[in-house]
């Protein structure tokens, strides 16, 4: 039971990272019915920009925790800018022309370009990200947990809650919600839906960049770190439902815990299999996701 509890706690931390990235997929899908298939690269760039920033700040005789906190606004700003660039270069014209293949291929291409840029700037080797919290594990009952794993869960929930509050309480957030509910009607009411879509992409990439600096201290940082995470988060978004915030959290937890249990009790070589099997089952039985709502498309 102690081992099981330990595995579940580790799976929760991993699952929350999947949930945050899946949540960032939701942000763009809600307003434009498009997805950034280079979202893993947004996470990767956020982690690498954060690594460069935190190393510079530590070099200025700042403590690691203060350096990490001061790094976050820079990562947020970079994520916002990177997302806006993706929307401008890869999505805007495709949405205008109503070309589904256009935005899919454009976002994939931009993801590859960002990965190649990262390899040329930071190199191909995995890099260590300084942890802002002590690395010694805490003992809570039968479970040993790293402080950074607790920070991952709190940070993931905090960023998703902050985005939801922004969307519900601010004027621009209400414009995002209106566009998500009915883009054509929002446009007729005077809302600049093109600007809203750009903002949703910026907010989406900012969320993914934040996920990058959350997970970086407990793993290795590099140009290829986002590819698998982005793919798994997409599976979580499909499993939970692209229209459900609760769905991405539950889907992320299911996938994270399932992976850790499979890796320990069966083999690490098979840890990706249960999530993919669940994805296929959901697509077969409930294509809108476990918590998603089926919609009727007018033609």
Short mmCIF file of C-alpha atoms in Angstrom, two decimals:
data_model
loop_
_atom_site.label_atom_id
_atom_site.label_comp_id
_atom_site.label_asym_id
_atom_site.label_seq_id
_atom_site.Cartn_x
_atom_site.Cartn_y
_atom_site.Cartn_z
CA UNK A 1 0.00 0.00 0.00
CA UNK A 2 2.89 2.37 0.70
CA UNK A 3 4.25 1.78 -2.80
CA UNK A 4 0.79 2.28 -4.31
CA UNK A 5 0.31 5.54 -2.44
CA UNK A 6 3.72 6.74 -3.61
CA UNK A 7 2.92 5.90 -7.22
CA UNK A 8 -0.45 7.67 -7.06
CA UNK A 9 1.13 10.85 -5.65
CA UNK A 10 3.77 10.85 -8.39
CA UNK A 11 1.08 10.23 -10.99
CA UNK A 12 -0.96 13.19 -9.73
CA UNK A 13 1.99 15.55 -10.26
CA UNK A 14 2.56 14.27 -13.80
CA UNK A 15 -1.16 14.30 -14.53
CA UNK A 16 -1.52 17.93 -13.51
CA UNK A 17 1.13 18.92 -16.05
CA UNK A 18 -0.82 17.04 -18.72
CA UNK A 19 -3.95 18.81 -17.51
CA UNK A 20 -2.42 22.30 -17.80
CA UNK A 21 -1.24 21.69 -21.36
CA UNK A 22 -4.60 20.15 -22.28
CA UNK A 23 -6.26 23.24 -20.77
CA UNK A 24 -4.15 25.39 -23.09
CA UNK A 25 -5.50 23.38 -26.05
CA UNK A 26 -9.00 24.22 -24.86
CA UNK A 27 -8.35 27.97 -24.90
CA UNK A 28 -7.77 28.11 -28.65
CA UNK A 29 -10.37 25.52 -29.53
CA UNK A 30 -13.08 27.45 -27.68
CA UNK A 31 -12.66 30.66 -29.69
CA UNK A 32 -11.55 29.46 -33.11
CA UNK A 33 -12.19 25.68 -33.22
CA UNK A 34 -8.49 25.28 -34.02
CA UNK A 35 -5.59 23.78 -32.08
CA UNK A 36 -1.90 24.57 -31.91
CA UNK A 37 -0.20 21.27 -32.68
CA UNK A 38 3.09 22.90 -31.73
CA UNK A 39 1.93 23.37 -28.15
CA UNK A 40 4.67 21.10 -26.84
CA UNK A 41 7.21 23.47 -28.35
CA UNK A 42 5.59 26.38 -26.49
CA UNK A 43 6.22 24.45 -23.27
CA UNK A 44 9.79 23.69 -24.33
CA UNK A 45 10.59 27.30 -25.24
CA UNK A 46 9.11 28.51 -21.97
CA UNK A 47 11.36 26.12 -20.05
CA UNK A 48 14.50 27.10 -22.00
CA UNK A 49 13.83 30.83 -21.79
CA UNK A 50 13.18 30.32 -18.09
CA UNK A 51 16.44 28.41 -17.73
CA UNK A 52 18.46 31.17 -19.37
CA UNK A 53 16.73 33.82 -17.25
CA UNK A 54 17.09 32.02 -13.93
CA UNK A 55 20.77 31.26 -14.55
CA UNK A 56 21.38 34.94 -15.32
CA UNK A 57 19.56 36.04 -12.15
CA UNK A 58 21.42 33.50 -10.02
CA UNK A 59 24.62 34.91 -11.50
CA UNK A 60 23.55 38.30 -10.10
CA UNK A 61 23.79 36.82 -6.58
CA UNK A 62 20.04 36.21 -6.22
CA UNK A 63 18.79 33.13 -4.40
CA UNK A 64 17.25 30.38 -6.51
CA UNK A 65 13.73 30.95 -5.18
CA UNK A 66 13.82 34.71 -5.82
CA UNK A 67 15.38 34.12 -9.23
CA UNK A 68 12.57 31.66 -10.07
CA UNK A 69 9.86 34.11 -9.01
CA UNK A 70 11.41 37.00 -10.95
CA UNK A 71 11.76 34.72 -13.97
CA UNK A 72 8.03 33.99 -14.18
CA UNK A 73 6.89 37.38 -15.61
CA UNK A 74 9.53 37.07 -18.35
CA UNK A 75 8.32 33.59 -19.24
CA UNK A 76 4.71 34.79 -19.23
CA UNK A 77 5.56 37.68 -21.57
CA UNK A 78 7.51 35.38 -23.88
CA UNK A 79 4.66 32.87 -23.97
CA UNK A 80 2.14 35.58 -24.84
CA UNK A 81 4.33 36.84 -27.69
CA UNK A 82 5.07 33.36 -29.03
CA UNK A 83 1.38 32.43 -29.08
CA UNK A 84 0.46 35.63 -30.91
CA UNK A 85 3.12 34.87 -33.54
CA UNK A 86 1.73 31.37 -34.05
CA UNK A 87 -1.78 32.73 -34.57
CA UNK A 88 -0.58 35.46 -36.93
CA UNK A 89 1.64 33.23 -39.08
CA UNK A 90 -0.09 29.88 -38.91
CA UNK A 91 -3.77 30.25 -38.11
CA UNK A 92 -5.26 33.60 -39.12
CA UNK A 93 -5.32 33.13 -42.88
CA UNK A 94 -6.38 29.50 -42.58
CA UNK A 95 -9.34 30.46 -40.39
CA UNK A 96 -10.24 33.28 -42.77
CA UNK A 97 -10.19 30.85 -45.69
CA UNK A 98 -11.94 28.15 -43.60
CA UNK A 99 -9.14 25.72 -44.37
CA UNK A 100 -8.83 22.99 -41.74
CA UNK A 101 -5.76 21.42 -43.32
CA UNK A 102 -4.08 24.83 -43.45
CA UNK A 103 -3.90 25.54 -39.71
CA UNK A 104 -3.04 21.93 -38.88
CA UNK A 105 -0.01 21.87 -41.18
CA UNK A 106 1.00 25.44 -40.32
CA UNK A 107 1.08 24.84 -36.55
CA UNK A 108 2.99 21.58 -37.01
CA UNK A 109 5.50 23.36 -39.26
CA UNK A 110 5.95 26.20 -36.77
CA UNK A 111 6.50 23.65 -34.02
CA UNK A 112 9.30 22.03 -36.02
CA UNK A 113 10.84 25.44 -36.74
CA UNK A 114 10.77 26.38 -33.04
CA UNK A 115 12.38 23.06 -32.12
CA UNK A 116 15.17 23.55 -34.65
CA UNK A 117 15.75 27.09 -33.39
CA UNK A 118 15.98 25.80 -29.83
CA UNK A 119 18.51 23.13 -30.86
CA UNK A 120 20.68 25.76 -32.52
CA UNK A 121 20.47 28.22 -29.61
CA UNK A 122 20.59 25.91 -26.58
CA UNK A 123 22.06 22.78 -28.17
CA UNK A 124 20.80 19.22 -28.32
CA UNK A 125 21.96 18.12 -24.86
CA UNK A 126 19.56 17.93 -21.93
CA UNK A 127 20.12 20.72 -19.39
CA UNK A 128 19.51 20.81 -15.65
CA UNK A 129 17.01 23.40 -14.41
CA UNK A 130 17.76 24.76 -10.90
CA UNK A 131 15.05 23.83 -8.41
CA UNK A 132 13.67 26.78 -6.44
CA UNK A 133 12.67 24.49 -3.59
CA UNK A 134 14.68 21.99 -1.51
CA UNK A 135 15.23 18.69 -3.30
CA UNK A 136 14.98 16.62 -0.11
CA UNK A 137 11.70 14.69 -0.07
CA UNK A 138 9.07 15.39 2.58
CA UNK A 139 7.51 12.49 4.45
CA UNK A 140 3.74 12.77 4.75
CA UNK A 141 2.37 9.62 6.30
CA UNK A 142 3.49 6.68 4.17
CA UNK A 143 4.36 8.91 1.21
CA UNK A 144 7.58 10.70 0.35
CA UNK A 145 7.02 13.66 -1.92
CA UNK A 146 9.31 16.33 -3.30
CA UNK A 147 8.37 19.95 -2.52
CA UNK A 148 8.49 20.72 -6.25
CA UNK A 149 5.82 18.08 -6.90
CA UNK A 150 3.54 19.90 -4.46
CA UNK A 151 4.37 23.16 -6.26
CA UNK A 152 3.45 21.57 -9.60
CA UNK A 153 -0.04 20.64 -8.38
CA UNK A 154 -0.62 24.04 -6.74
CA UNK A 155 0.81 25.96 -9.70
CA UNK A 156 -1.22 24.00 -12.24
CA UNK A 157 -4.48 24.56 -10.39
CA UNK A 158 -3.59 28.22 -9.80
CA UNK A 159 -2.94 29.06 -13.47
CA UNK A 160 -6.15 27.35 -14.61
CA UNK A 161 -8.17 29.10 -11.90
CA UNK A 162 -6.59 32.46 -12.75
CA UNK A 163 -7.51 32.09 -16.43
CA UNK A 164 -11.08 31.11 -15.54
CA UNK A 165 -11.46 34.10 -13.20
CA UNK A 166 -10.04 36.40 -15.88
CA UNK A 167 -12.52 35.07 -18.44
CA UNK A 168 -15.49 35.48 -16.10
CA UNK A 169 -14.66 38.78 -14.39
CA UNK A 170 -12.79 40.99 -16.89
CA UNK A 171 -14.28 42.79 -19.89
CA UNK A 172 -11.83 41.21 -22.32
CA UNK A 173 -12.41 37.82 -20.70
CA UNK A 174 -16.14 38.17 -21.28
CA UNK A 175 -15.38 38.92 -24.93
CA UNK A 176 -13.45 35.63 -25.03
CA UNK A 177 -16.41 33.78 -23.52
CA UNK A 178 -18.83 35.44 -25.96
CA UNK A 179 -16.64 34.48 -28.91
CA UNK A 180 -16.41 30.93 -27.62
CA UNK A 181 -20.20 30.68 -27.32
CA UNK A 182 -20.98 32.07 -30.79
CA UNK A 183 -18.26 33.75 -32.85
CA UNK A 184 -20.61 35.11 -35.50
CA UNK A 185 -23.00 36.60 -32.94
CA UNK A 186 -20.09 38.10 -31.00
CA UNK A 187 -18.86 39.75 -34.18
CA UNK A 188 -22.31 41.22 -34.85
CA UNK A 189 -22.31 42.66 -31.32
CA UNK A 190 -19.13 44.62 -32.09
CA UNK A 191 -16.54 42.29 -30.57
CA UNK A 192 -13.29 42.09 -32.55
CA UNK A 193 -13.24 38.30 -32.79
CA UNK A 194 -9.95 38.25 -34.68
CA UNK A 195 -8.23 40.00 -31.79
CA UNK A 196 -9.93 37.62 -29.35
CA UNK A 197 -8.59 34.60 -31.25
CA UNK A 198 -5.09 36.12 -31.22
CA UNK A 199 -5.37 36.66 -27.49
CA UNK A 200 -6.59 33.10 -26.91
CA UNK A 201 -3.50 31.77 -28.72
CA UNK A 202 -1.28 34.09 -26.68
CA UNK A 203 -2.92 32.97 -23.44
CA UNK A 204 -2.68 29.33 -24.51
CA UNK A 205 1.05 29.52 -25.18
CA UNK A 206 1.61 31.44 -21.94
CA UNK A 207 -0.09 28.63 -20.04
CA UNK A 208 2.05 26.03 -21.79
CA UNK A 209 5.22 28.06 -21.11
CA UNK A 210 4.30 28.17 -17.42
CA UNK A 211 3.83 24.40 -17.47
CA UNK A 212 7.36 24.19 -18.89
CA UNK A 213 8.97 25.98 -15.95
CA UNK A 214 6.81 23.99 -13.54
CA UNK A 215 8.01 20.62 -14.74
CA UNK A 216 11.57 21.62 -15.67
CA UNK A 217 13.02 21.44 -12.11
CA UNK A 218 11.97 17.78 -11.74
CA UNK A 219 13.14 16.66 -15.16
CA UNK A 220 15.76 17.58 -17.74
CA UNK A 221 15.25 20.58 -20.01
CA UNK A 222 15.96 20.41 -23.72
CA UNK A 223 14.73 21.08 -27.23
CA UNK A 224 12.87 17.76 -27.44
CA UNK A 225 11.17 17.84 -24.03
CA UNK A 226 7.86 19.18 -25.34
CA UNK A 227 7.09 16.72 -28.13
CA UNK A 228 5.88 13.81 -25.99
CA UNK A 229 4.27 16.05 -23.37
CA UNK A 230 2.31 17.92 -26.04
CA UNK A 231 1.10 14.69 -27.63
CA UNK A 232 0.01 13.18 -24.32
CA UNK A 233 -1.73 16.40 -23.32
CA UNK A 234 -3.64 16.31 -26.60
CA UNK A 235 -4.77 12.79 -25.71
CA UNK A 236 -5.89 14.12 -22.31
CA UNK A 237 -7.86 16.91 -23.99
CA UNK A 238 -9.65 14.35 -26.17
CA UNK A 239 -10.26 11.96 -23.26
CA UNK A 240 -11.62 14.65 -20.94
CA UNK A 241 -13.37 16.68 -23.62
CA UNK A 242 -12.21 19.82 -25.40
CA UNK A 243 -15.17 21.74 -23.98
CA UNK A 244 -14.73 20.78 -20.31
CA UNK A 245 -12.30 22.33 -17.85
CA UNK A 246 -13.03 19.62 -15.31
CA UNK A 247 -12.49 17.04 -18.04
CA UNK A 248 -8.86 17.99 -18.66
CA UNK A 249 -8.06 17.79 -14.94
CA UNK A 250 -9.69 14.38 -14.56
CA UNK A 251 -8.22 13.16 -17.86
CA UNK A 252 -4.75 14.33 -16.83
CA UNK A 253 -4.99 12.58 -13.47
CA UNK A 254 -6.22 9.37 -15.10
CA UNK A 255 -3.37 9.35 -17.59
CA UNK A 256 -0.68 10.37 -15.09
CA UNK A 257 -1.66 7.78 -12.47
CA UNK A 258 -2.16 5.05 -15.08
CA UNK A 259 1.31 5.69 -16.51
CA UNK A 260 3.08 5.48 -13.18
CA UNK A 261 1.21 2.32 -12.14
CA UNK A 262 1.89 0.63 -15.48
CA UNK A 263 5.55 1.62 -15.43
CA UNK A 264 6.05 0.11 -11.96
CA UNK A 265 3.85 -2.99 -12.02
CA UNK A 266 4.30 -4.03 -15.66
CA UNK A 267 7.18 -2.29 -17.46
CA UNK A 268 8.28 1.23 -18.30
CA UNK A 269 8.23 0.13 -21.92
CA UNK A 270 4.44 -0.21 -21.72
CA UNK A 271 3.58 2.87 -19.64
CA UNK A 272 2.23 4.77 -22.67
CA UNK A 273 -0.08 1.94 -23.77
CA UNK A 274 -3.00 2.31 -21.29
CA UNK A 275 -3.45 6.00 -22.10
CA UNK A 276 -3.57 5.30 -25.82
CA UNK A 277 -6.01 2.43 -25.27
CA UNK A 278 -8.22 4.75 -23.23
CA UNK A 279 -8.00 7.36 -25.99
CA UNK A 280 -9.17 4.82 -28.58
CA UNK A 281 -12.04 3.69 -26.33
CA UNK A 282 -13.21 7.25 -25.75
CA UNK A 283 -13.05 8.06 -29.46
CA UNK A 284 -15.08 4.93 -30.20
CA UNK A 285 -17.70 5.27 -27.45
CA UNK A 286 -17.90 9.00 -26.68
CA UNK A 287 -16.05 11.11 -29.27
CA UNK A 288 -16.86 14.36 -27.44
CA UNK A 289 -14.85 13.15 -24.40
CA UNK A 290 -15.84 11.89 -20.96
CA UNK A 291 -17.02 15.35 -19.85
CA UNK A 292 -17.46 16.99 -23.24
CA UNK A 293 -20.70 18.10 -24.81
CA UNK A 294 -21.71 16.86 -28.22
CA UNK A 295 -22.53 19.72 -30.60
CA UNK A 296 -24.54 19.86 -33.79
CA UNK A 297 -22.68 21.49 -36.65
CA UNK A 298 -24.88 23.49 -39.01
CA UNK A 299 -24.06 23.18 -42.69
#
